[in-house]
Amino acid sequence: MDLVKEINRLRKEKNAIILAHYYQDGAIQDIADYVGDSLGLSQQAAETDADIIVFAGVHFMAETAKILSPSKKVVLPDLNAGCSLADSCPPGPFKKFTEQHPDHIVITYVNCSAEIKALSDIVCTSSNALKIVNSIPKETPIIFAPDKNLGRYIMKETGRDMLLWDGACVVHEAFSMDKLIELHKKHPDYKIIAHPESEEHILDTATYIGSTSGMINYVKEHQDQKFIVATEAGILHKMQLEMPNTELIPAPAVEDNTCACSECHFMKMNTMQKLYDCLLNESPAIDVPEPLRTRALLPIERMLELSK
């Protein structure tokens, strides 16, 4: 069976849109209607007039799409495609944490569950985190969750003191400093660019720190340079597609693996076959109970309003 042909046929028949994150497998990115970062994907989900949203990403992303577009059917190729960062912030303990600091504004990174979003005042992505934090009056104390590495980076950049939840992404904590130094010694003319979910010692080596879309734009603006890229390796597909003559190397992970890079096994759970199956069967579908959805929607809408 020609999966590309069949997916295209079903997409047309069912008036479906395929949204894919930059960390997805290259073949999935190639067939998607839109490939982007969390902010761009949220905006697409909010604006689409498709009947079905096929979300080639992880669970919290599909859940965010459902929160924004409750009348659409939202399907995820593999329901087990979770997120280590979202898992690091369970709703019960987080609720207690926020109740212990009632005077704090709660800003949560989009990489969290609907339950966590519902406990938040405003949501952010790595694209707009600095802007969102800077929009809060200086005298207002802030809780930032779930990513402590992104939180520390924001504190450094804004000079704000924030109370951080102790969460992290395993993919961005897997980079090996020793291997990165070795790699840079072999390629001293390569610039390091990094995602702010990475640990501080990795960020300290970077020429540029930014979201996935920010990193792609930076490479686009400096195509004559060479780069070591410290984020999930799936991003190299889009970079190479748009900048075929730019030399790129993924930052090495601590673990010795086949790609010599850091990959998100959750993101890679989605395959072309699963994409076809979920479009054909319109399942697994994402459901967010209405009371939870309306509470989670408010902080997301605040973010989208500030991101215009």
PDB file of C-alpha atoms in Angstrom:
ATOM      1  CA  MET A   1       0.000   0.000   0.000  1.00  0.00           C
ATOM      2  CA  ASP A   2       1.208   3.491  -0.890  1.00  0.00           C
ATOM      3  CA  LEU A   3       0.804   5.195   2.481  1.00  0.00           C
ATOM      4  CA  VAL A   4       1.440   8.709   1.170  1.00  0.00           C
ATOM      5  CA  LYS A   5      -1.226   8.296  -1.514  1.00  0.00           C
ATOM      6  CA  GLU A   6      -3.736   6.792   0.932  1.00  0.00           C
ATOM      7  CA  ILE A   7      -3.126   9.444   3.611  1.00  0.00           C
ATOM      8  CA  ASN A   8      -3.617  12.173   0.999  1.00  0.00           C
ATOM      9  CA  ARG A   9      -6.857  10.538  -0.186  1.00  0.00           C
ATOM     10  CA  LEU A  10      -8.266  10.201   3.339  1.00  0.00           C
ATOM     11  CA  ARG A  11      -7.217  13.722   4.282  1.00  0.00           C
ATOM     12  CA  LYS A  12      -9.195  15.099   1.335  1.00  0.00           C
ATOM     13  CA  GLU A  13     -12.232  12.857   1.885  1.00  0.00           C
ATOM     14  CA  LYS A  14     -12.481  13.637   5.588  1.00  0.00           C
ATOM     15  CA  ASN A  15     -11.493  17.333   5.447  1.00  0.00           C
ATOM     16  CA  ALA A  16      -8.616  16.628   7.838  1.00  0.00           C
ATOM     17  CA  ILE A  17      -5.514  18.663   8.624  1.00  0.00           C
ATOM     18  CA  ILE A  18      -2.229  17.034   9.652  1.00  0.00           C
ATOM     19  CA  LEU A  19      -0.213  19.068  12.165  1.00  0.00           C
ATOM     20  CA  ALA A  20       3.309  17.846  12.937  1.00  0.00           C
ATOM     21  CA  HIS A  21       5.976  18.931  15.386  1.00  0.00           C
ATOM     22  CA  TYR A  22       9.576  19.501  14.252  1.00  0.00           C
ATOM     23  CA  TYR A  23      10.645  16.444  16.292  1.00  0.00           C
ATOM     24  CA  GLN A  24       8.547  14.025  14.237  1.00  0.00           C
ATOM     25  CA  ASP A  25      10.035  11.558  11.777  1.00  0.00           C
ATOM     26  CA  GLY A  26      10.986  13.185   8.446  1.00  0.00           C
ATOM     27  CA  ALA A  27       8.344  11.316   6.410  1.00  0.00           C
ATOM     28  CA  ILE A  28       5.596  12.593   8.735  1.00  0.00           C
ATOM     29  CA  GLN A  29       6.912  16.168   8.510  1.00  0.00           C
ATOM     30  CA  ASP A  30       6.912  15.884   4.715  1.00  0.00           C
ATOM     31  CA  ILE A  31       3.240  14.888   4.496  1.00  0.00           C
ATOM     32  CA  ALA A  32       1.976  17.349   7.132  1.00  0.00           C
ATOM     33  CA  ASP A  33      -0.091  20.426   6.223  1.00  0.00           C
ATOM     34  CA  TYR A  34       1.830  22.381   8.821  1.00  0.00           C
ATOM     35  CA  VAL A  35       5.074  21.672  10.673  1.00  0.00           C
ATOM     36  CA  GLY A  36       5.937  23.863  13.630  1.00  0.00           C
ATOM     37  CA  ASP A  37       6.760  24.407  17.276  1.00  0.00           C
ATOM     38  CA  SER A  38       4.263  24.356  20.139  1.00  0.00           C
ATOM     39  CA  LEU A  39       3.188  27.977  19.654  1.00  0.00           C
ATOM     40  CA  GLY A  40       2.702  27.690  15.892  1.00  0.00           C
ATOM     41  CA  LEU A  41       0.850  24.394  16.281  1.00  0.00           C
ATOM     42  CA  SER A  42      -1.475  25.911  18.925  1.00  0.00           C
ATOM     43  CA  GLN A  43      -2.235  28.828  16.604  1.00  0.00           C
ATOM     44  CA  GLN A  44      -2.967  26.467  13.701  1.00  0.00           C
ATOM     45  CA  ALA A  45      -5.250  24.322  15.880  1.00  0.00           C
ATOM     46  CA  ALA A  46      -7.179  27.407  16.997  1.00  0.00           C
ATOM     47  CA  GLU A  47      -7.664  28.727  13.454  1.00  0.00           C
ATOM     48  CA  THR A  48      -8.277  25.624  11.320  1.00  0.00           C
ATOM     49  CA  ASP A  49     -11.577  25.013   9.548  1.00  0.00           C
ATOM     50  CA  ALA A  50     -10.838  21.297   9.100  1.00  0.00           C
ATOM     51  CA  ASP A  51     -13.239  18.768  10.637  1.00  0.00           C
ATOM     52  CA  ILE A  52     -10.466  16.502  11.908  1.00  0.00           C
ATOM     53  CA  ILE A  53      -7.096  17.490  13.374  1.00  0.00           C
ATOM     54  CA  VAL A  54      -4.520  14.709  13.098  1.00  0.00           C
ATOM     55  CA  PHE A  55      -1.847  15.684  15.598  1.00  0.00           C
ATOM     56  CA  ALA A  56       1.533  14.139  14.856  1.00  0.00           C
ATOM     57  CA  GLY A  57       3.181  15.066  18.128  1.00  0.00           C
ATOM     58  CA  VAL A  58       2.737  14.038  21.747  1.00  0.00           C
ATOM     59  CA  HIS A  59      -0.298  13.812  24.009  1.00  0.00           C
ATOM     60  CA  PHE A  60      -0.184  17.286  25.606  1.00  0.00           C
ATOM     61  CA  MET A  61      -0.032  18.892  22.126  1.00  0.00           C
ATOM     62  CA  ALA A  62      -3.110  17.024  20.881  1.00  0.00           C
ATOM     63  CA  GLU A  63      -4.839  17.852  24.172  1.00  0.00           C
ATOM     64  CA  THR A  64      -4.038  21.574  23.667  1.00  0.00           C
ATOM     65  CA  ALA A  65      -5.527  21.364  20.165  1.00  0.00           C
ATOM     66  CA  LYS A  66      -8.724  19.840  21.620  1.00  0.00           C
ATOM     67  CA  ILE A  67      -8.913  22.561  24.287  1.00  0.00           C
ATOM     68  CA  LEU A  68      -8.674  25.213  21.559  1.00  0.00           C
ATOM     69  CA  SER A  69     -10.982  23.468  19.053  1.00  0.00           C
ATOM     70  CA  PRO A  70     -13.601  21.496  21.040  1.00  0.00           C
ATOM     71  CA  SER A  71     -15.920  21.037  18.049  1.00  0.00           C
ATOM     72  CA  LYS A  72     -13.192  19.304  16.010  1.00  0.00           C
ATOM     73  CA  LYS A  73     -12.263  15.674  16.284  1.00  0.00           C
ATOM     74  CA  VAL A  74      -8.600  15.526  17.395  1.00  0.00           C
ATOM     75  CA  VAL A  75      -6.718  12.260  16.857  1.00  0.00           C
ATOM     76  CA  LEU A  76      -3.211  11.225  17.879  1.00  0.00           C
ATOM     77  CA  PRO A  77      -1.472   8.400  15.929  1.00  0.00           C
ATOM     78  CA  ASP A  78      -0.208   6.766  19.134  1.00  0.00           C
ATOM     79  CA  LEU A  79      -2.001   7.436  22.426  1.00  0.00           C
ATOM     80  CA  ASN A  80       1.123   6.365  24.335  1.00  0.00           C
ATOM     81  CA  ALA A  81       3.150   9.247  22.898  1.00  0.00           C
ATOM     82  CA  GLY A  82       3.582  11.053  26.200  1.00  0.00           C
ATOM     83  CA  CYS A  83       6.178  13.537  27.476  1.00  0.00           C
ATOM     84  CA  SER A  84       8.753  13.102  30.238  1.00  0.00           C
ATOM     85  CA  LEU A  85       8.471  16.801  31.098  1.00  0.00           C
ATOM     86  CA  ALA A  86       4.664  16.719  31.398  1.00  0.00           C
ATOM     87  CA  ASP A  87       4.992  13.533  33.513  1.00  0.00           C
ATOM     88  CA  SER A  88       7.378  15.346  35.888  1.00  0.00           C
ATOM     89  CA  CYS A  89       4.513  17.589  37.033  1.00  0.00           C
ATOM     90  CA  PRO A  90       1.588  15.569  38.461  1.00  0.00           C
ATOM     91  CA  PRO A  91      -1.582  17.622  39.207  1.00  0.00           C
ATOM     92  CA  GLY A  92      -1.987  16.655  42.916  1.00  0.00           C
ATOM     93  CA  PRO A  93       1.455  17.737  44.167  1.00  0.00           C
ATOM     94  CA  PHE A  94       1.445  20.768  41.867  1.00  0.00           C
ATOM     95  CA  LYS A  95      -1.924  21.942  43.222  1.00  0.00           C
ATOM     96  CA  LYS A  96      -0.512  21.712  46.787  1.00  0.00           C
ATOM     97  CA  PHE A  97       2.591  23.625  45.660  1.00  0.00           C
ATOM     98  CA  THR A  98       0.511  26.490  44.222  1.00  0.00           C
ATOM     99  CA  GLU A  99      -1.722  26.568  47.323  1.00  0.00           C
ATOM    100  CA  GLN A 100       1.367  27.069  49.485  1.00  0.00           C
ATOM    101  CA  HIS A 101       2.128  30.261  47.506  1.00  0.00           C
ATOM    102  CA  PRO A 102      -1.285  31.884  46.931  1.00  0.00           C
ATOM    103  CA  ASP A 103       0.188  35.313  46.131  1.00  0.00           C
ATOM    104  CA  HIS A 104       2.160  33.952  43.153  1.00  0.00           C
ATOM    105  CA  ILE A 105       1.082  34.166  39.508  1.00  0.00           C
ATOM    106  CA  VAL A 106       1.351  30.689  37.978  1.00  0.00           C
ATOM    107  CA  ILE A 107       3.031  30.518  34.574  1.00  0.00           C
ATOM    108  CA  THR A 108       3.243  27.078  33.022  1.00  0.00           C
ATOM    109  CA  TYR A 109       5.168  25.935  30.010  1.00  0.00           C
ATOM    110  CA  VAL A 110       2.815  24.393  27.401  1.00  0.00           C
ATOM    111  CA  ASN A 111       4.540  20.992  27.872  1.00  0.00           C
ATOM    112  CA  CYS A 112       2.134  19.945  30.623  1.00  0.00           C
ATOM    113  CA  SER A 113      -1.252  18.268  31.029  1.00  0.00           C
ATOM    114  CA  ALA A 114      -4.667  19.955  30.777  1.00  0.00           C
ATOM    115  CA  GLU A 115      -4.965  19.580  34.575  1.00  0.00           C
ATOM    116  CA  ILE A 116      -1.788  21.633  35.087  1.00  0.00           C
ATOM    117  CA  LYS A 117      -2.914  24.263  32.571  1.00  0.00           C
ATOM    118  CA  ALA A 118      -6.199  24.531  34.493  1.00  0.00           C
ATOM    119  CA  LEU A 119      -4.186  25.393  37.640  1.00  0.00           C
ATOM    120  CA  SER A 120      -2.321  28.164  35.771  1.00  0.00           C
ATOM    121  CA  ASP A 121      -2.846  31.867  35.212  1.00  0.00           C
ATOM    122  CA  ILE A 122      -1.040  31.914  31.878  1.00  0.00           C
ATOM    123  CA  VAL A 123       0.690  29.391  29.617  1.00  0.00           C
ATOM    124  CA  CYS A 124       3.871  30.020  27.602  1.00  0.00           C
ATOM    125  CA  THR A 125       6.018  28.269  25.004  1.00  0.00           C
ATOM    126  CA  SER A 126       9.769  28.541  24.558  1.00  0.00           C
ATOM    127  CA  SER A 127       9.048  31.008  21.713  1.00  0.00           C
ATOM    128  CA  ASN A 128       7.252  33.513  23.931  1.00  0.00           C
ATOM    129  CA  ALA A 129       8.353  32.665  27.507  1.00  0.00           C
ATOM    130  CA  LEU A 130      10.503  35.793  27.919  1.00  0.00           C
ATOM    131  CA  LYS A 131       7.726  38.016  26.576  1.00  0.00           C
ATOM    132  CA  ILE A 132       5.124  36.424  28.873  1.00  0.00           C
ATOM    133  CA  VAL A 133       7.306  36.715  31.997  1.00  0.00           C
ATOM    134  CA  ASN A 134       8.175  40.324  31.143  1.00  0.00           C
ATOM    135  CA  SER A 135       4.440  41.095  30.832  1.00  0.00           C
ATOM    136  CA  ILE A 136       3.932  40.329  34.550  1.00  0.00           C
ATOM    137  CA  PRO A 137       4.433  43.364  36.868  1.00  0.00           C
ATOM    138  CA  LYS A 138       7.888  43.251  38.510  1.00  0.00           C
ATOM    139  CA  GLU A 139       6.474  43.224  42.048  1.00  0.00           C
ATOM    140  CA  THR A 140       4.296  40.145  41.346  1.00  0.00           C
ATOM    141  CA  PRO A 141       5.951  36.886  42.441  1.00  0.00           C
ATOM    142  CA  ILE A 142       5.887  34.044  39.888  1.00  0.00           C
ATOM    143  CA  ILE A 143       5.705  30.254  40.056  1.00  0.00           C
ATOM    144  CA  PHE A 144       7.167  28.748  36.878  1.00  0.00           C
ATOM    145  CA  ALA A 145       6.524  25.106  35.953  1.00  0.00           C
ATOM    146  CA  PRO A 146       7.268  22.419  34.948  1.00  0.00           C
ATOM    147  CA  ASP A 147      10.703  22.972  33.330  1.00  0.00           C
ATOM    148  CA  LYS A 148      13.399  24.109  35.772  1.00  0.00           C
ATOM    149  CA  ASN A 149      15.994  24.525  32.982  1.00  0.00           C
ATOM    150  CA  LEU A 150      13.780  26.841  30.949  1.00  0.00           C
ATOM    151  CA  GLY A 151      12.878  28.590  34.233  1.00  0.00           C
ATOM    152  CA  ARG A 152      16.543  29.199  35.094  1.00  0.00           C
ATOM    153  CA  TYR A 153      17.218  30.508  31.590  1.00  0.00           C
ATOM    154  CA  ILE A 154      14.263  32.945  31.876  1.00  0.00           C
ATOM    155  CA  MET A 155      15.499  34.117  35.300  1.00  0.00           C
ATOM    156  CA  LYS A 156      18.952  34.775  33.857  1.00  0.00           C
ATOM    157  CA  GLU A 157      17.555  36.668  30.857  1.00  0.00           C
ATOM    158  CA  THR A 158      14.912  38.732  32.688  1.00  0.00           C
ATOM    159  CA  GLY A 159      16.551  39.198  36.092  1.00  0.00           C
ATOM    160  CA  ARG A 160      13.295  37.949  37.670  1.00  0.00           C
ATOM    161  CA  ASP A 161      13.357  35.678  40.694  1.00  0.00           C
ATOM    162  CA  MET A 162      10.853  32.879  40.134  1.00  0.00           C
ATOM    163  CA  LEU A 163       9.825  29.889  42.202  1.00  0.00           C
ATOM    164  CA  LEU A 164      10.615  26.863  40.020  1.00  0.00           C
ATOM    165  CA  TRP A 165       8.942  23.461  39.892  1.00  0.00           C
ATOM    166  CA  ASP A 166      11.547  20.692  39.731  1.00  0.00           C
ATOM    167  CA  GLY A 167      10.712  19.210  36.308  1.00  0.00           C
ATOM    168  CA  ALA A 168      12.794  18.505  33.217  1.00  0.00           C
ATOM    169  CA  CYS A 169      12.821  16.944  29.752  1.00  0.00           C
ATOM    170  CA  VAL A 170      14.944  13.785  29.504  1.00  0.00           C
ATOM    171  CA  VAL A 171      15.864  14.540  25.881  1.00  0.00           C
ATOM    172  CA  HIS A 172      17.340  17.942  26.725  1.00  0.00           C
ATOM    173  CA  GLU A 173      19.066  16.618  29.848  1.00  0.00           C
ATOM    174  CA  ALA A 174      20.719  13.812  27.858  1.00  0.00           C
ATOM    175  CA  PHE A 175      23.356  15.971  26.178  1.00  0.00           C
ATOM    176  CA  SER A 176      26.907  15.073  27.138  1.00  0.00           C
ATOM    177  CA  MET A 177      29.127  18.048  27.985  1.00  0.00           C
ATOM    178  CA  ASP A 178      32.280  15.956  27.548  1.00  0.00           C
ATOM    179  CA  LYS A 179      31.232  14.683  24.126  1.00  0.00           C
ATOM    180  CA  LEU A 180      30.117  18.186  23.110  1.00  0.00           C
ATOM    181  CA  ILE A 181      33.566  19.573  24.009  1.00  0.00           C
ATOM    182  CA  GLU A 182      35.231  16.748  22.060  1.00  0.00           C
ATOM    183  CA  LEU A 183      32.962  17.369  19.066  1.00  0.00           C
ATOM    184  CA  HIS A 184      33.666  21.085  19.176  1.00  0.00           C
ATOM    185  CA  LYS A 185      37.421  20.425  19.311  1.00  0.00           C
ATOM    186  CA  LYS A 186      37.060  18.419  16.076  1.00  0.00           C
ATOM    187  CA  HIS A 187      34.875  21.151  14.547  1.00  0.00           C
ATOM    188  CA  PRO A 188      36.040  24.439  16.113  1.00  0.00           C
ATOM    189  CA  ASP A 189      34.386  26.479  13.343  1.00  0.00           C
ATOM    190  CA  TYR A 190      30.917  25.119  14.200  1.00  0.00           C
ATOM    191  CA  LYS A 191      28.641  27.329  16.317  1.00  0.00           C
ATOM    192  CA  ILE A 192      26.537  25.687  19.041  1.00  0.00           C
ATOM    193  CA  ILE A 193      22.817  26.523  19.097  1.00  0.00           C
ATOM    194  CA  ALA A 194      20.599  25.193  21.874  1.00  0.00           C
ATOM    195  CA  HIS A 195      17.032  24.877  23.114  1.00  0.00           C
ATOM    196  CA  PRO A 196      16.406  26.516  26.529  1.00  0.00           C
ATOM    197  CA  GLU A 197      15.160  23.200  27.960  1.00  0.00           C
ATOM    198  CA  SER A 198      18.840  22.158  27.955  1.00  0.00           C
ATOM    199  CA  GLU A 199      20.885  22.292  31.139  1.00  0.00           C
ATOM    200  CA  GLU A 200      22.731  25.481  32.069  1.00  0.00           C
ATOM    201  CA  HIS A 201      26.231  24.161  31.273  1.00  0.00           C
ATOM    202  CA  ILE A 202      25.062  23.348  27.720  1.00  0.00           C
ATOM    203  CA  LEU A 203      23.388  26.755  27.306  1.00  0.00           C
ATOM    204  CA  ASP A 204      26.617  28.455  28.443  1.00  0.00           C
ATOM    205  CA  THR A 205      28.379  27.046  25.345  1.00  0.00           C
ATOM    206  CA  ALA A 206      25.709  28.275  22.900  1.00  0.00           C
ATOM    207  CA  THR A 207      25.988  31.160  20.461  1.00  0.00           C
ATOM    208  CA  TYR A 208      22.200  31.186  20.151  1.00  0.00           C
ATOM    209  CA  ILE A 209      19.474  29.916  22.516  1.00  0.00           C
ATOM    210  CA  GLY A 210      15.907  29.665  21.295  1.00  0.00           C
ATOM    211  CA  SER A 211      12.780  27.656  20.548  1.00  0.00           C
ATOM    212  CA  THR A 212      12.739  25.152  17.689  1.00  0.00           C
ATOM    213  CA  SER A 213      11.337  27.760  15.270  1.00  0.00           C
ATOM    214  CA  GLY A 214      13.835  30.304  16.628  1.00  0.00           C
ATOM    215  CA  MET A 215      16.715  27.903  15.958  1.00  0.00           C
ATOM    216  CA  ILE A 216      15.519  27.245  12.404  1.00  0.00           C
ATOM    217  CA  ASN A 217      15.236  30.993  11.733  1.00  0.00           C
ATOM    218  CA  TYR A 218      18.689  31.601  13.196  1.00  0.00           C
ATOM    219  CA  VAL A 219      20.256  28.992  10.890  1.00  0.00           C
ATOM    220  CA  LYS A 220      18.305  30.510   7.977  1.00  0.00           C
ATOM    221  CA  GLU A 221      19.797  33.928   8.731  1.00  0.00           C
ATOM    222  CA  HIS A 222      23.339  32.504   9.030  1.00  0.00           C
ATOM    223  CA  GLN A 223      23.409  29.911   6.245  1.00  0.00           C
ATOM    224  CA  ASP A 224      27.105  30.477   5.578  1.00  0.00           C
ATOM    225  CA  GLN A 225      27.964  29.193   9.082  1.00  0.00           C
ATOM    226  CA  LYS A 226      28.138  25.634  10.451  1.00  0.00           C
ATOM    227  CA  PHE A 227      26.195  24.419  13.479  1.00  0.00           C
ATOM    228  CA  ILE A 228      26.072  21.878  16.278  1.00  0.00           C
ATOM    229  CA  VAL A 229      22.381  21.643  17.191  1.00  0.00           C
ATOM    230  CA  ALA A 230      21.418  20.934  20.829  1.00  0.00           C
ATOM    231  CA  THR A 231      17.788  19.874  20.721  1.00  0.00           C
ATOM    232  CA  GLU A 232      15.859  16.756  19.640  1.00  0.00           C
ATOM    233  CA  ALA A 233      17.459  15.527  16.407  1.00  0.00           C
ATOM    234  CA  GLY A 234      14.202  15.555  14.396  1.00  0.00           C
ATOM    235  CA  ILE A 235      14.668  19.296  13.859  1.00  0.00           C
ATOM    236  CA  LEU A 236      17.595  18.620  11.513  1.00  0.00           C
ATOM    237  CA  HIS A 237      15.168  17.331   8.869  1.00  0.00           C
ATOM    238  CA  LYS A 238      13.472  20.711   8.482  1.00  0.00           C
ATOM    239  CA  MET A 239      16.759  22.618   8.735  1.00  0.00           C
ATOM    240  CA  GLN A 240      18.392  20.473   6.046  1.00  0.00           C
ATOM    241  CA  LEU A 241      15.305  20.787   3.838  1.00  0.00           C
ATOM    242  CA  GLU A 242      15.299  24.579   4.021  1.00  0.00           C
ATOM    243  CA  MET A 243      19.081  25.078   4.164  1.00  0.00           C
ATOM    244  CA  PRO A 244      20.512  22.158   2.118  1.00  0.00           C
ATOM    245  CA  ASN A 245      24.008  23.639   1.931  1.00  0.00           C
ATOM    246  CA  THR A 246      24.394  24.412   5.631  1.00  0.00           C
ATOM    247  CA  GLU A 247      26.457  21.893   7.590  1.00  0.00           C
ATOM    248  CA  LEU A 248      24.685  20.626  10.719  1.00  0.00           C
ATOM    249  CA  ILE A 249      25.638  18.101  13.408  1.00  0.00           C
ATOM    250  CA  PRO A 250      23.294  16.995  16.233  1.00  0.00           C
ATOM    251  CA  ALA A 251      24.679  17.542  19.749  1.00  0.00           C
ATOM    252  CA  PRO A 252      25.795  14.193  21.234  1.00  0.00           C
ATOM    253  CA  ALA A 253      23.943  12.402  24.044  1.00  0.00           C
ATOM    254  CA  VAL A 254      25.474  10.723  27.110  1.00  0.00           C
ATOM    255  CA  GLU A 255      24.114   7.355  25.978  1.00  0.00           C
ATOM    256  CA  ASP A 256      25.920   5.709  23.061  1.00  0.00           C
ATOM    257  CA  ASN A 257      23.135   5.214  20.517  1.00  0.00           C
ATOM    258  CA  THR A 258      22.902   4.678  16.783  1.00  0.00           C
ATOM    259  CA  CYS A 259      22.179   8.318  15.906  1.00  0.00           C
ATOM    260  CA  ALA A 260      24.877   9.773  18.240  1.00  0.00           C
ATOM    261  CA  CYS A 261      22.230  12.335  19.159  1.00  0.00           C
ATOM    262  CA  SER A 262      19.341  12.905  21.534  1.00  0.00           C
ATOM    263  CA  GLU A 263      15.992  11.585  20.301  1.00  0.00           C
ATOM    264  CA  CYS A 264      12.593  11.675  21.986  1.00  0.00           C
ATOM    265  CA  HIS A 265      11.247   8.112  21.942  1.00  0.00           C
ATOM    266  CA  PHE A 266       7.736   9.494  22.574  1.00  0.00           C
ATOM    267  CA  MET A 267       7.879  11.684  19.452  1.00  0.00           C
ATOM    268  CA  LYS A 268       9.191   8.744  17.441  1.00  0.00           C
ATOM    269  CA  MET A 269       6.269   6.497  18.484  1.00  0.00           C
ATOM    270  CA  ASN A 270       4.198   8.029  15.688  1.00  0.00           C
ATOM    271  CA  THR A 271       4.780   6.336  12.319  1.00  0.00           C
ATOM    272  CA  MET A 272       3.329   6.700   8.827  1.00  0.00           C
ATOM    273  CA  GLN A 273       1.336   3.481   9.337  1.00  0.00           C
ATOM    274  CA  LYS A 274      -0.141   4.779  12.605  1.00  0.00           C
ATOM    275  CA  LEU A 275      -0.863   8.117  10.931  1.00  0.00           C
ATOM    276  CA  TYR A 276      -2.812   6.300   8.199  1.00  0.00           C
ATOM    277  CA  ASP A 277      -4.635   4.071  10.734  1.00  0.00           C
ATOM    278  CA  CYS A 278      -5.719   6.956  12.937  1.00  0.00           C
ATOM    279  CA  LEU A 279      -6.995   8.907   9.923  1.00  0.00           C
ATOM    280  CA  LEU A 280      -8.843   5.858   8.609  1.00  0.00           C
ATOM    281  CA  ASN A 281     -10.418   4.919  11.973  1.00  0.00           C
ATOM    282  CA  GLU A 282     -10.584   8.460  13.397  1.00  0.00           C
ATOM    283  CA  SER A 283      -9.061   7.125  16.578  1.00  0.00           C
ATOM    284  CA  PRO A 284      -7.483   7.245  19.101  1.00  0.00           C
ATOM    285  CA  ALA A 285      -9.438  10.456  19.722  1.00  0.00           C
ATOM    286  CA  ILE A 286      -8.513  12.974  22.405  1.00  0.00           C
ATOM    287  CA  ASP A 287     -11.199  13.978  24.857  1.00  0.00           C
ATOM    288  CA  VAL A 288     -11.021  16.751  27.464  1.00  0.00           C
ATOM    289  CA  PRO A 289     -14.027  17.010  29.835  1.00  0.00           C
ATOM    290  CA  GLU A 290     -15.772  20.383  29.414  1.00  0.00           C
ATOM    291  CA  PRO A 291     -15.253  21.823  32.937  1.00  0.00           C
ATOM    292  CA  LEU A 292     -11.533  21.036  32.694  1.00  0.00           C
ATOM    293  CA  ARG A 293     -11.345  22.317  29.106  1.00  0.00           C
ATOM    294  CA  THR A 294     -12.832  25.740  29.958  1.00  0.00           C
ATOM    295  CA  ARG A 295     -10.434  26.182  32.896  1.00  0.00           C
ATOM    296  CA  ALA A 296      -7.422  25.133  30.792  1.00  0.00           C
ATOM    297  CA  LEU A 297      -8.518  27.312  27.865  1.00  0.00           C
ATOM    298  CA  LEU A 298      -8.248  30.614  29.744  1.00  0.00           C
ATOM    299  CA  PRO A 299      -4.440  30.591  30.325  1.00  0.00           C
ATOM    300  CA  ILE A 300      -3.861  29.381  26.734  1.00  0.00           C
ATOM    301  CA  GLU A 301      -6.000  32.202  25.334  1.00  0.00           C
ATOM    302  CA  ARG A 302      -4.074  34.703  27.456  1.00  0.00           C
ATOM    303  CA  MET A 303      -0.868  33.400  25.903  1.00  0.00           C
ATOM    304  CA  LEU A 304      -2.218  33.550  22.328  1.00  0.00           C
ATOM    305  CA  GLU A 305      -3.459  37.106  22.926  1.00  0.00           C
ATOM    306  CA  LEU A 306      -0.002  38.171  24.140  1.00  0.00           C
ATOM    307  CA  SER A 307       1.679  36.391  21.221  1.00  0.00           C
ATOM    308  CA  LYS A 308      -0.113  38.304  18.459  1.00  0.00           C
TER     309      LYS A 308
END
